Coordinates of C-alpha atoms and ligand atoms in Angstrom, one line a residue:
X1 CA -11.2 -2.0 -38.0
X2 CA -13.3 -3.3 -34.7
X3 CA -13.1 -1.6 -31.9
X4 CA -12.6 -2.5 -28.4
X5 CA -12.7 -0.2 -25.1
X6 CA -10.9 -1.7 -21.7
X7 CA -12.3 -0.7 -17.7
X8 CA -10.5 -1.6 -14.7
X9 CA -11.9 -2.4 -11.3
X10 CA -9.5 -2.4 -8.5
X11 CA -5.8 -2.3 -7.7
X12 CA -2.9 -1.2 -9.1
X13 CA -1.8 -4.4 -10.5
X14 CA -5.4 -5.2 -12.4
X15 CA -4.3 -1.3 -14.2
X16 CA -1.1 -2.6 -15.2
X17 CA -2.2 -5.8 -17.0
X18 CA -5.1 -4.0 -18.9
X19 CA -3.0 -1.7 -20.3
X20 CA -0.8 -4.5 -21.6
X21 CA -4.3 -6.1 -22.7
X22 CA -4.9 -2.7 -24.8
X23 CA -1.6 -2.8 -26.4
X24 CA -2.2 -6.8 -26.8
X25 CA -5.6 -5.7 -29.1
X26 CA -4.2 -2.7 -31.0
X27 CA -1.6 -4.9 -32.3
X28 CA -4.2 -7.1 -33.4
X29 CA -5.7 -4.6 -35.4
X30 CA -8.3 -2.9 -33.0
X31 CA -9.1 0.1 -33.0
X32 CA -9.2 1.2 -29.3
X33 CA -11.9 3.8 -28.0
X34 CA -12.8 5.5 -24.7
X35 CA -14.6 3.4 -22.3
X36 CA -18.3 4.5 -22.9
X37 CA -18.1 4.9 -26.3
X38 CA -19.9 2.4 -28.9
X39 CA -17.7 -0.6 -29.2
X40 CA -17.7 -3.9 -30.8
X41 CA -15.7 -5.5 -28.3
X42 CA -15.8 -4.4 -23.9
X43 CA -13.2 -5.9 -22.1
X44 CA -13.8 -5.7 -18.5
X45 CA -11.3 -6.7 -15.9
X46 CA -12.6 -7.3 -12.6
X47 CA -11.8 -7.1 -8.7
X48 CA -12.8 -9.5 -6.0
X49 CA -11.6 -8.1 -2.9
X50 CA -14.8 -7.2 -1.1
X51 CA -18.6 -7.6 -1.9
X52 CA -19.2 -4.1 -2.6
X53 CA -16.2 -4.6 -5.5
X54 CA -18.3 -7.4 -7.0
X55 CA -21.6 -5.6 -6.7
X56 CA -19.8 -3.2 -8.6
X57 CA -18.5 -5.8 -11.4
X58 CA -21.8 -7.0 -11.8
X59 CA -24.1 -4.0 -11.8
X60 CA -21.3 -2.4 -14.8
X61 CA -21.8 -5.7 -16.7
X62 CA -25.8 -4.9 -16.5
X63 CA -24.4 -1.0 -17.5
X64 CA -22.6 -2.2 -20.4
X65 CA -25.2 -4.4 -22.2
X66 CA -27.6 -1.9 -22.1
X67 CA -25.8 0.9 -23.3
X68 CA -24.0 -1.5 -25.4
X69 CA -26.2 -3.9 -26.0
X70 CA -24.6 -5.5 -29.5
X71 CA -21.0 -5.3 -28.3
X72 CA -19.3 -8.9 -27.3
X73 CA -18.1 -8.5 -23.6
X74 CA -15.2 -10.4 -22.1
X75 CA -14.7 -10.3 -18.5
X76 CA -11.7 -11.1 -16.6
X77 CA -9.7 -10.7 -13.5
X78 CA -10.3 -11.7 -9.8
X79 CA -14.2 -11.9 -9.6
X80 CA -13.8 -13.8 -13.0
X81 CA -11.3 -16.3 -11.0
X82 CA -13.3 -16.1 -7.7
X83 CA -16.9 -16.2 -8.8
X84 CA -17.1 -17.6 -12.5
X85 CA -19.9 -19.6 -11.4
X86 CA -22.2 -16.7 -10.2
X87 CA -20.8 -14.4 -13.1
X88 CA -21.5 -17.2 -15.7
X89 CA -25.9 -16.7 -14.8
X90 CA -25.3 -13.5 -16.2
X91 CA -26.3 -13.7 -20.2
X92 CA -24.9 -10.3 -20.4
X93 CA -21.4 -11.6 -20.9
X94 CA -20.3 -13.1 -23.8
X95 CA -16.6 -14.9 -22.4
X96 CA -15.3 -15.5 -19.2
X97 CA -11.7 -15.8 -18.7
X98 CA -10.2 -16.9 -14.9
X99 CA -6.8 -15.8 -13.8
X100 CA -4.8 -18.9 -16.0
X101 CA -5.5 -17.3 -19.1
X102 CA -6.2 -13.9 -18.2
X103 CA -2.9 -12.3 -20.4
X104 CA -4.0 -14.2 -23.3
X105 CA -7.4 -13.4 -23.7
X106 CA -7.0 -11.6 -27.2
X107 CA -6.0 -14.7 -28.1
X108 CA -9.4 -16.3 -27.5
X109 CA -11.4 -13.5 -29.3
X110 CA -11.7 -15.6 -32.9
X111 CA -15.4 -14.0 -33.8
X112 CA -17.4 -11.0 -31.6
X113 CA -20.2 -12.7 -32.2
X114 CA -22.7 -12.4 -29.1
X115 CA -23.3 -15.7 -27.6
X116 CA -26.4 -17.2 -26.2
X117 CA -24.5 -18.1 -23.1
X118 CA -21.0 -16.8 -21.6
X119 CA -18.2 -19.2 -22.9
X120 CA -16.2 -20.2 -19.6
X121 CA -12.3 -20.4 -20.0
X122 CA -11.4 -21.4 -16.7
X123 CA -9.0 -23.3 -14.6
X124 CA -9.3 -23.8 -10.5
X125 CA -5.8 -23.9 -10.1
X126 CA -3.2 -21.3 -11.5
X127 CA 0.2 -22.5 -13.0
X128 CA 3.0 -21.2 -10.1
X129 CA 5.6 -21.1 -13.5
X130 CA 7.8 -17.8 -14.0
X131 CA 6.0 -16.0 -16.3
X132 CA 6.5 -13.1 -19.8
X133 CA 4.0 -10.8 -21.2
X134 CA 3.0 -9.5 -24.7
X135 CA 3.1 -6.2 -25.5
X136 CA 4.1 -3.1 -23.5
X137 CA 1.7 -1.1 -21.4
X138 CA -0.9 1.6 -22.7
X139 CA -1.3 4.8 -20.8
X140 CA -2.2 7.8 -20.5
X141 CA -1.3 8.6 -17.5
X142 CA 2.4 10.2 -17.0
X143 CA 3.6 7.4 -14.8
X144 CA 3.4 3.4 -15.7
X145 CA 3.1 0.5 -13.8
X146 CA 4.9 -2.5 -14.8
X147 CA 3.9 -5.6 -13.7
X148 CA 7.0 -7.6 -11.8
X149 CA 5.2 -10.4 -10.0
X150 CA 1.8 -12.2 -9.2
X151 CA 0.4 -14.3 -6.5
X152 CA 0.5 -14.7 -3.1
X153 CA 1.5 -17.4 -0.5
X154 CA 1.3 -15.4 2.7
X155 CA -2.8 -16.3 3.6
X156 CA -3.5 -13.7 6.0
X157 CA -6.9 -14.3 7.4
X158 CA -8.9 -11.7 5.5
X159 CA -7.6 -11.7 2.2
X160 CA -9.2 -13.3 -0.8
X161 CA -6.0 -12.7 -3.0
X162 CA -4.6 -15.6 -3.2
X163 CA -7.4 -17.7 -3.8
X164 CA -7.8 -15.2 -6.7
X165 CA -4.4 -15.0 -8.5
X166 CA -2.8 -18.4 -6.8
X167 CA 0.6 -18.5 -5.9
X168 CA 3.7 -16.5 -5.9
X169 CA 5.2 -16.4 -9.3
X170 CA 7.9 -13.7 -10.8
X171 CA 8.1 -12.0 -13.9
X172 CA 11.6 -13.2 -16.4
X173 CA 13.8 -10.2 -15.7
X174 CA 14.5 -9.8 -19.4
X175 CA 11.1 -9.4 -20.4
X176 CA 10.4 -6.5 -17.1
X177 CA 13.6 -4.9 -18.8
X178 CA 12.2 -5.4 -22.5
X179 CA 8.5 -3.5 -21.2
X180 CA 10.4 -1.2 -19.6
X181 CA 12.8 0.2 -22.5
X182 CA 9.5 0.3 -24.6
X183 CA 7.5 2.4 -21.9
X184 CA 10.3 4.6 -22.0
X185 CA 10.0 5.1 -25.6
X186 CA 6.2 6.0 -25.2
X187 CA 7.8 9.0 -23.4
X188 CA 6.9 7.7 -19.9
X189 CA 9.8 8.9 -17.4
X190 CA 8.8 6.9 -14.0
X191 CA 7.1 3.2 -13.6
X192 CA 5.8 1.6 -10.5
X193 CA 6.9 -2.1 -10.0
X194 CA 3.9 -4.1 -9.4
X195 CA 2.9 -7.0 -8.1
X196 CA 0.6 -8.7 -5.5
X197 CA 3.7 -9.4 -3.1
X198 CA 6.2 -7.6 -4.6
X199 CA 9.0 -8.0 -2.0
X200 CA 9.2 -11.8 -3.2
X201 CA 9.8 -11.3 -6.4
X202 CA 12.1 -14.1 -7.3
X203 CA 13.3 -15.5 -10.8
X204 CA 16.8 -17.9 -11.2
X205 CA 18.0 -16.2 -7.9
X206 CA 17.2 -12.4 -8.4
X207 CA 15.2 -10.4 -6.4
X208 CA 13.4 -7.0 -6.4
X209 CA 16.7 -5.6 -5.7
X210 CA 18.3 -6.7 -8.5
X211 CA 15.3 -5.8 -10.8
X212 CA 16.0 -2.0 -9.6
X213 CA 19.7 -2.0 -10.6
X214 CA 18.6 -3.9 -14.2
X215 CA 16.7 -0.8 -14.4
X216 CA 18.8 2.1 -13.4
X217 CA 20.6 1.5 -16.6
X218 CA 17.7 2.8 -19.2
X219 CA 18.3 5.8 -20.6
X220 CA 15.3 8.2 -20.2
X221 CA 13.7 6.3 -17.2
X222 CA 14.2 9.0 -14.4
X223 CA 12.7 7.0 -11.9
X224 CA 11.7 3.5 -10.1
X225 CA 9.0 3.5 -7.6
X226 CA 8.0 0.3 -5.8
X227 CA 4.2 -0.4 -4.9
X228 CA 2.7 -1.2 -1.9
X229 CA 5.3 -4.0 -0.4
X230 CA 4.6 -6.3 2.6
X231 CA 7.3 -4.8 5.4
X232 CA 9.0 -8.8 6.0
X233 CA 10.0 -8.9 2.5
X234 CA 12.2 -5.1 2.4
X235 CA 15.6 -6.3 2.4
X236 CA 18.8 -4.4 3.7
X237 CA 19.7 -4.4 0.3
X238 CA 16.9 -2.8 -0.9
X239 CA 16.5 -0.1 1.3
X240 CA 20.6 0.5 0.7
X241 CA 19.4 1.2 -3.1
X242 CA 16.7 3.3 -2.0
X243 CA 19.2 5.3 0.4
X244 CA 21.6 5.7 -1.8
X245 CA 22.2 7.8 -5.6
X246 CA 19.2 5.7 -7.4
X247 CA 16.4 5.9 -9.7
X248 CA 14.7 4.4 -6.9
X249 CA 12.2 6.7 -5.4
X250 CA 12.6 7.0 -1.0
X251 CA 8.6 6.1 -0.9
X252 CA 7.6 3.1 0.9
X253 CA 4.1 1.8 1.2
X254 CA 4.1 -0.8 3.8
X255 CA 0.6 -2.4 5.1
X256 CA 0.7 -2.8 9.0
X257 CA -3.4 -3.0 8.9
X258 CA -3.5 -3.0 12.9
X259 CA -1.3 -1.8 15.8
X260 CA -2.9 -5.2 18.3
X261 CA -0.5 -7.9 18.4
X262 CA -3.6 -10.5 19.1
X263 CA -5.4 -8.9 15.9
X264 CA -2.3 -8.9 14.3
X265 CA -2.2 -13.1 14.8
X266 CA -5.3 -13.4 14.0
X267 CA -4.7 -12.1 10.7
X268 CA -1.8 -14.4 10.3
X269 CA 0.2 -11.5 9.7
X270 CA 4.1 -12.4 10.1
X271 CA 5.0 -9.4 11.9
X272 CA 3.7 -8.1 15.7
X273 CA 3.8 -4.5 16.4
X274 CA 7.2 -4.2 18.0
X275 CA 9.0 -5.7 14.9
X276 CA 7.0 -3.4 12.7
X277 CA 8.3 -0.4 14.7
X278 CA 11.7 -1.5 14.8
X279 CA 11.7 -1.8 11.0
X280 CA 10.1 1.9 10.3
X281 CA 12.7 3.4 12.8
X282 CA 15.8 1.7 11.2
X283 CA 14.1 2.7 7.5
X284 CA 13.6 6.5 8.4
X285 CA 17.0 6.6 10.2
X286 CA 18.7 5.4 6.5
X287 CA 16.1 7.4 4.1
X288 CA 15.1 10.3 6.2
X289 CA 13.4 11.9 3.7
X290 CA 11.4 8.9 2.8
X291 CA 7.6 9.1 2.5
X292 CA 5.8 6.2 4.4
X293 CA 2.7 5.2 3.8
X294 CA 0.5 2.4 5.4
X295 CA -2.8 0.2 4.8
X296 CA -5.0 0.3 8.5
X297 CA -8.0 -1.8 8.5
X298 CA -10.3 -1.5 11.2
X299 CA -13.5 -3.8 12.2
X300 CA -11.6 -6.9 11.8
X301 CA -13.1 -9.3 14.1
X302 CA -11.7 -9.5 17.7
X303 CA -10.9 -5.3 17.2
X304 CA -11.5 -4.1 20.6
X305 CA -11.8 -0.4 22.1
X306 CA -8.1 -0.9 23.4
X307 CA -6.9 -3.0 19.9
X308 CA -8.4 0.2 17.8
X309 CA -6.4 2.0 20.7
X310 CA -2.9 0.4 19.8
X311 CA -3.5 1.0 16.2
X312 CA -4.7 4.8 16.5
X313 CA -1.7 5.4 19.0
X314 CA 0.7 3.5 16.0
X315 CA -0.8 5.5 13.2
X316 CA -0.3 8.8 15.1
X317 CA 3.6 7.8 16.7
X318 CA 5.3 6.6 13.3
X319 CA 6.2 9.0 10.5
X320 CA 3.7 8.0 8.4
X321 CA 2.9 10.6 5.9
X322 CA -0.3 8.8 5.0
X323 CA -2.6 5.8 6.1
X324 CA -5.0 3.8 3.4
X325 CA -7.9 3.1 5.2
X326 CA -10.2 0.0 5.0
X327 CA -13.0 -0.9 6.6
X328 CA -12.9 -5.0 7.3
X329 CA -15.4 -6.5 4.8
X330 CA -16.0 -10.5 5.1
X331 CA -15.1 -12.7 2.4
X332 CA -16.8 -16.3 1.9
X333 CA -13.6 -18.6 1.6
X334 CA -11.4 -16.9 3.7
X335 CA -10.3 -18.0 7.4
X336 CA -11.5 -14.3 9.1
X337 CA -15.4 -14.6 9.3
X338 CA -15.1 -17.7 11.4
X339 CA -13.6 -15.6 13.8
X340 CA -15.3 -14.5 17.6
X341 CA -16.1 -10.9 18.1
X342 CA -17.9 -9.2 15.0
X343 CA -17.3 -5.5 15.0
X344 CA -20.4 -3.6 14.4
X345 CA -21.1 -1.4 11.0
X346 CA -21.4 2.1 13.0
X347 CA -18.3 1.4 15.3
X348 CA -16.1 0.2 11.9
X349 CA -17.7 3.6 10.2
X350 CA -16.6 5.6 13.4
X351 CA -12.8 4.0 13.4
X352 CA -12.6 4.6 9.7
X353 CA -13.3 8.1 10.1
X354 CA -11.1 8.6 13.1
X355 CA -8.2 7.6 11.0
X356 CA -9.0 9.0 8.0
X357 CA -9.0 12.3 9.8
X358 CA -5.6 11.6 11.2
X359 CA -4.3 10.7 8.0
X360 CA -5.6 14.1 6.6
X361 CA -3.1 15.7 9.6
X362 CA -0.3 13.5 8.9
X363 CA -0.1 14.1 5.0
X364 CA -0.3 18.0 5.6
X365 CA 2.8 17.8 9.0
X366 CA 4.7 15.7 6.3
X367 CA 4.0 18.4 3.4
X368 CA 5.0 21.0 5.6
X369 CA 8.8 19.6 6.3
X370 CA 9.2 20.3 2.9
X371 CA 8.3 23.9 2.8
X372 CA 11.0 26.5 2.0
X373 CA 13.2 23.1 0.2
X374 CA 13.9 22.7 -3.6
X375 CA 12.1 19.5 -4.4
X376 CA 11.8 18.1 -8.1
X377 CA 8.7 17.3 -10.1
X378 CA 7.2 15.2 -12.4
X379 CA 4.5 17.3 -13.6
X380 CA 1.0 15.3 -14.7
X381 CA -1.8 17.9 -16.1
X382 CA -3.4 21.0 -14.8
X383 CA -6.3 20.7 -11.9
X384 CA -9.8 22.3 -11.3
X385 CA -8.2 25.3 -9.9
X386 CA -5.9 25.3 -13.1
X387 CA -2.6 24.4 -11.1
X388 CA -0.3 22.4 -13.1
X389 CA 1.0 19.5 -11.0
X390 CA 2.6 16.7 -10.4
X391 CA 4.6 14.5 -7.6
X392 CA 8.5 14.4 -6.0
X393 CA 10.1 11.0 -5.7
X394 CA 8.7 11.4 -2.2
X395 CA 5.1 11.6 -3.0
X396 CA 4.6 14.9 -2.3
X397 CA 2.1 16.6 -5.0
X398 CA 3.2 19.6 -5.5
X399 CA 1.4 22.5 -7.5
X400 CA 2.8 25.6 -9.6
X401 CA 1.3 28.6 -11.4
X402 CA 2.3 28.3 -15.2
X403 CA 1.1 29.0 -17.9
X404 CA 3.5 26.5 -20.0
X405 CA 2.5 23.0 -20.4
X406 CA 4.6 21.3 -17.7
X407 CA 3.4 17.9 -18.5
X408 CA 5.9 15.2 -18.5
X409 CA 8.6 17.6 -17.4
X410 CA 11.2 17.6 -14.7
X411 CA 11.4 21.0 -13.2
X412 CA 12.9 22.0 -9.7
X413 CA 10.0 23.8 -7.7
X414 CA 10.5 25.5 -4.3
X415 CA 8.0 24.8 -1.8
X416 CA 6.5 27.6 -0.2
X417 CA 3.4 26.6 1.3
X418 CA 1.1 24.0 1.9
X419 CA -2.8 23.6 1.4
X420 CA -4.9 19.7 2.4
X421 CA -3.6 17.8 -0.3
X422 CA -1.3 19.7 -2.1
X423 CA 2.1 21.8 -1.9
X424 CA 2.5 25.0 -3.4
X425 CA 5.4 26.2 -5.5
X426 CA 7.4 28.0 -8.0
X427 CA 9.2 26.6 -10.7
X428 CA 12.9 27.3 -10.3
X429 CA 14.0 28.6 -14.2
X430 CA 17.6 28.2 -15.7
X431 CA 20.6 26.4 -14.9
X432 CA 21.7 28.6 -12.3
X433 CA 18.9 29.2 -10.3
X434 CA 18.5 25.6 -10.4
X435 CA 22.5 24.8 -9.3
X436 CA 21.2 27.1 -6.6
X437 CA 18.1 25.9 -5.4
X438 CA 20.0 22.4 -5.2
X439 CA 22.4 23.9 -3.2
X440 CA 21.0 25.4 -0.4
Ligands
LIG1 S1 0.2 -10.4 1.9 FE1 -1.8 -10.9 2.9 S2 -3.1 -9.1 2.3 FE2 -1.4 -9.1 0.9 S3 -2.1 -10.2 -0.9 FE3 -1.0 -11.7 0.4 S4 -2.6 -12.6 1.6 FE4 -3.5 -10.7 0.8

């Protein structure tokens, strides 16, 4: 039997198709190991989003042929889309596979014999066709992504995305449904619908919306989250689900990357601050116990003093329980780096902080709302300090004492305190205490 370990670099969504691309091999009669581990077969599925991402791609290619230095390596994903050419000087690699063909590359693996040169499977432009999958996802972690949607059409200015996955194009709702009933029968009890642009999922006239109720219906899915989701695409209808009795976890993660109207156009984002306030105050007023969360990026060029102002002054007014930071980082090919008014290093490495340290205080005020409620949680695994924990719908990560193993289990907890990071708790036990907890 060969075998055959898988590594991700990057988002959410590049997680979500290696683990079908592990499930994809086993079938085929690998054998799958732990990344690391001697292999006849590295697949490697790559992220383009910023230089450092593919200085990263290319110095664990150089990582795996030496410690590896007889295995054949495949490498895929956006850097494999984006920068085939540069990837294909590296005699490291064995086969190359762009975005077009990216779910099928098991397909393409006929011999693991090393080859003098990387074989280049590679198309400039990606099919815009509704699209199924093989297999079902392999994880190990509690919760699963499932893959919805791919592609972008939206072009902000900074954003190499859609020159690395193409255009917007939506999963068939049967097959979601058909990955979904078989993560559920790997014993996984939440997945996280993933996409590039989630919100526009679109296939024969569904929407997102409609892929939530096609899910509500599977026995032993306890819950739906939804990814990070661009905030012109949540629909009333939507947020309705997410109000009302759902699988649909109240957590939104919704990029607003700047609080400056003229940074904001620049970006060719297709919101300005005001409507982006407007939208978070009509979303907390329906799901008040929703946890918001946000992408900020500072340094983008044109970022003033009193733009970083608007966006500090944003981050700090709306209930935002957490922001993503990231610094702005040029990308060749996009429309951004033609843009007046480069941001120095040290004043993008001072902003970044700023927020980051704001964020810190915003998780912990929206922790501490919750103490003294009954919340429920999925538990994960024990950490360091050997607290088993796990997460609410509402993204709280919440620890407990126990010395039962809590993985994969629903339990009510009541909060009673909070620490940076985490929420402390005890495990309500029985029926009644629970009836009780829920009550109060
Ligand atoms: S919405 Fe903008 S930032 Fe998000 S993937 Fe599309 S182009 Fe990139």
């Amino acid at each position: 039997m060969p075998q055959a370990s898988l590594h991700t670099i990057g988002c959410r969504l590049n997680q979500a198709e290696t683990a079908v691309l592990a499930d994809q091999l086993r079938t085929r009669g690998y054998d799958l190991v732990e990344f690391g581990q001697p292999a006849d077969l590295v697949v490697l599925n790559t992220c383009s989003v910023t230089d450092t991402a593919e200085a990263d791609c290319r110095h664990l290619i150089r990582k795996i042929r030496r410690t590896s230095p007889d295995a054949f390596l495949a490498v895929t994903g956006c850097y494999a889309q984006t920068g085939a050419e540069a990837l294909r000087k590296l005699k490291d690699i064995d086969l190359i596979v762009g975005a077009q063909h990216k779910m099928q590359l098991p397909q393409y693996l006929t011999a693991l014999k090393r080859r003098p040169a990387p074989e280049l499977l590679h198309t400039r432009t990606i099919g815009r066709d509704a699209f199924t999958m093989e297999g079902i996802g392999e994880y190990q972690e509690t919760r699963a992504n499932l893959k919805v949607q791919d592609g972008c059409n939206f072009m902000c200015s900074f954003c190499i995305i859609p020159f690395s996955r193409g255009h917007e194009r939506s999963r068939s709702m049967d097959d979601i449904l058909r990955e979904a009933e078989g993560l559920v029968s790997r014993g996984h009890r939440e997945v996280v619908l993933t996409g590039v642009n989630v919100g526009r999922y679109e296939f024969k006239g569904r929407t997102l919306a409609d892929v939530v109720r096609s899910l509500e219906p599977v026995g032993g899915l306890d819950r739906i989250r939804i990814s990070s989701i661009e905030p012109t695409t949540i629909t009333d209808e939507l947020l309705e689900l997410m109000a009302g009795p759902s699988k649909l976890c109240p957590y939104l993660h919704v990029p607003l990357q700047s609080g400056d109207d003229n940074v904001l156009k620049a970006m060719n984002r297709r919101y300005r601050s005001r409507e982006y306030v407007q939208f978070i105050e009509k979303t907390v007023a329906k799901i008040p116990d929703l946890c918001l969360g946000t992408d900020l990026m500072v340094g983008f060029p044109g970022e003033s003093n009193e733009a970083f102002a608007k966006t500090r002054a944003l981050g700090a007014d709306l209930p935002f329980a957490y922001f993503h930071v990231f610094p702005y980082s040029s990308r060749a090919g996009t429309a951004a780096p033609k843009l007046p008014g480069a941001v120095s290093a040290k004043t993008i490495k001072t902003r970044a902080r700023e927020l980051c340290e704001l964020s810190r205080a915003k998780r912990l005020h929206f922790y501490h709302r919750f103490v003294g409620s009954a919340v429920s949680v999925l538990f994960e695994a024990r950490n360091t300090q050997g607290l088993f924990t796990g997460l609410t719908g509402n993204y709280i990560r919440v620890g407990v004492t126990s010395d039962e193993d809590l993985s994969n289990q629903i339990r009510i907890v009541r909060v009673h305190g909070v620490m940076d990071g985490l929420a402390l708790g005890t495990a309500v036990s029985g029926a009644s205490a629970l009836r009780e907890s829920l009550t109060e």
